[in-house]
């Protein structure tokens, strides 16, 4: 009987350790999925703002050209 309880305790411990690993992994995934921390998000934001600026600049000069 003691052997059975020991095995059960080992299984519970292994299950607990597995759960801890899973939680840690899930937290890492959440960190990666968080858009602010994402490198791709930052790059996209950077390039988008640059492109917006370029297109705005372009429209502004073209409107000025039309006015003259």
Short mmCIF file of the C-alpha atoms (twelve columns), coordinates in Angstrom:
data_MODEL
# 
_entry.id   MODEL 
# 
loop_
_atom_site.group_PDB 
_atom_site.id 
_atom_site.type_symbol 
_atom_site.label_atom_id 
_atom_site.label_alt_id 
_atom_site.label_comp_id 
_atom_site.label_asym_id 
_atom_site.label_seq_id 
_atom_site.Cartn_x 
_atom_site.Cartn_y 
_atom_site.Cartn_z 
_atom_site.pdbx_PDB_model_num 
ATOM 1  C CA . UNK A 1  0.000  0.000  0.000   1 
ATOM 2  C CA . UNK A 2  2.847  2.369  0.849   1 
ATOM 3  C CA . UNK A 3  4.346  1.801  -2.620  1 
ATOM 4  C CA . UNK A 4  1.055  2.800  -4.222  1 
ATOM 5  C CA . UNK A 5  0.846  6.001  -2.175  1 
ATOM 6  C CA . UNK A 6  4.446  6.817  -3.048  1 
ATOM 7  C CA . UNK A 7  3.692  6.383  -6.758  1 
ATOM 8  C CA . UNK A 8  0.600  8.536  -6.389  1 
ATOM 9  C CA . UNK A 9  2.631  11.255 -4.657  1 
ATOM 10 C CA . UNK A 10 5.255  11.084 -7.425  1 
ATOM 11 C CA . UNK A 11 2.540  11.403 -10.061 1 
ATOM 12 C CA . UNK A 12 0.977  14.372 -8.285  1 
ATOM 13 C CA . UNK A 13 4.383  16.042 -8.025  1 
ATOM 14 C CA . UNK A 14 5.093  15.426 -11.720 1 
ATOM 15 C CA . UNK A 15 1.657  16.749 -12.627 1 
ATOM 16 C CA . UNK A 16 2.260  19.855 -10.514 1 
ATOM 17 C CA . UNK A 17 5.658  20.425 -12.134 1 
ATOM 18 C CA . UNK A 18 4.117  19.973 -15.587 1 
ATOM 19 C CA . UNK A 19 1.391  22.478 -14.708 1 
ATOM 20 C CA . UNK A 20 4.034  24.981 -13.571 1 
ATOM 21 C CA . UNK A 21 5.930  24.547 -16.840 1 
ATOM 22 C CA . UNK A 22 2.731  24.955 -18.828 1 
ATOM 23 C CA . UNK A 23 1.839  28.136 -16.952 1 
ATOM 24 C CA . UNK A 24 5.324  29.544 -17.495 1 
ATOM 25 C CA . UNK A 25 5.092  28.694 -21.183 1 
ATOM 26 C CA . UNK A 26 1.658  30.284 -21.453 1 
ATOM 27 C CA . UNK A 27 3.055  33.442 -19.844 1 
ATOM 28 C CA . UNK A 28 5.903  33.538 -22.377 1 
ATOM 29 C CA . UNK A 29 3.391  33.176 -25.208 1 
ATOM 30 C CA . UNK A 30 1.304  36.001 -23.763 1 
ATOM 31 C CA . UNK A 31 4.420  38.183 -23.597 1 
ATOM 32 C CA . UNK A 32 5.149  37.431 -27.239 1 
ATOM 33 C CA . UNK A 33 1.560  38.062 -28.290 1 
ATOM 34 C CA . UNK A 34 1.420  41.405 -26.497 1 
ATOM 35 C CA . UNK A 35 1.614  43.826 -29.460 1 
ATOM 36 C CA . UNK A 36 3.640  46.563 -27.740 1 
ATOM 37 C CA . UNK A 37 6.502  44.199 -26.974 1 
ATOM 38 C CA . UNK A 38 6.436  42.724 -30.455 1 
ATOM 39 C CA . UNK A 39 9.309  43.695 -32.714 1 
ATOM 40 C CA . UNK A 40 7.099  43.348 -35.786 1 
ATOM 41 C CA . UNK A 41 4.582  45.720 -34.243 1 
ATOM 42 C CA . UNK A 42 7.294  48.312 -33.575 1 
ATOM 43 C CA . UNK A 43 8.709  47.945 -37.090 1 
ATOM 44 C CA . UNK A 44 5.272  48.176 -38.670 1 
ATOM 45 C CA . UNK A 45 4.501  51.255 -36.603 1 
ATOM 46 C CA . UNK A 46 7.818  52.815 -37.597 1 
ATOM 47 C CA . UNK A 47 7.354  52.197 -41.310 1 
ATOM 48 C CA . UNK A 48 3.692  53.159 -41.284 1 
ATOM 49 C CA . UNK A 49 4.378  56.507 -39.661 1 
ATOM 50 C CA . UNK A 50 7.193  57.150 -42.140 1 
ATOM 51 C CA . UNK A 51 4.954  56.310 -45.073 1 
ATOM 52 C CA . UNK A 52 2.150  58.454 -43.716 1 
ATOM 53 C CA . UNK A 53 4.556  61.340 -43.355 1 
ATOM 54 C CA . UNK A 54 5.830  60.853 -46.909 1 
ATOM 55 C CA . UNK A 55 2.357  60.710 -48.388 1 
ATOM 56 C CA . UNK A 56 1.236  63.756 -46.394 1 
ATOM 57 C CA . UNK A 57 4.318  65.664 -47.488 1 
ATOM 58 C CA . UNK A 58 3.670  64.618 -51.055 1 
ATOM 59 C CA . UNK A 59 0.039  65.735 -50.986 1 
ATOM 60 C CA . UNK A 60 0.967  69.023 -49.376 1 
ATOM 61 C CA . UNK A 61 3.501  69.856 -52.109 1 
ATOM 62 C CA . UNK A 62 1.134  68.784 -54.871 1 
ATOM 63 C CA . UNK A 63 -1.641 70.988 -53.446 1 
ATOM 64 C CA . UNK A 64 0.759  73.895 -53.246 1 
ATOM 65 C CA . UNK A 65 1.749  73.290 -56.829 1 
ATOM 66 C CA . UNK A 66 -1.880 73.400 -57.916 1 
ATOM 67 C CA . UNK A 67 -2.482 76.665 -56.104 1 
ATOM 68 C CA . UNK A 68 0.341  78.491 -57.875 1 
# 
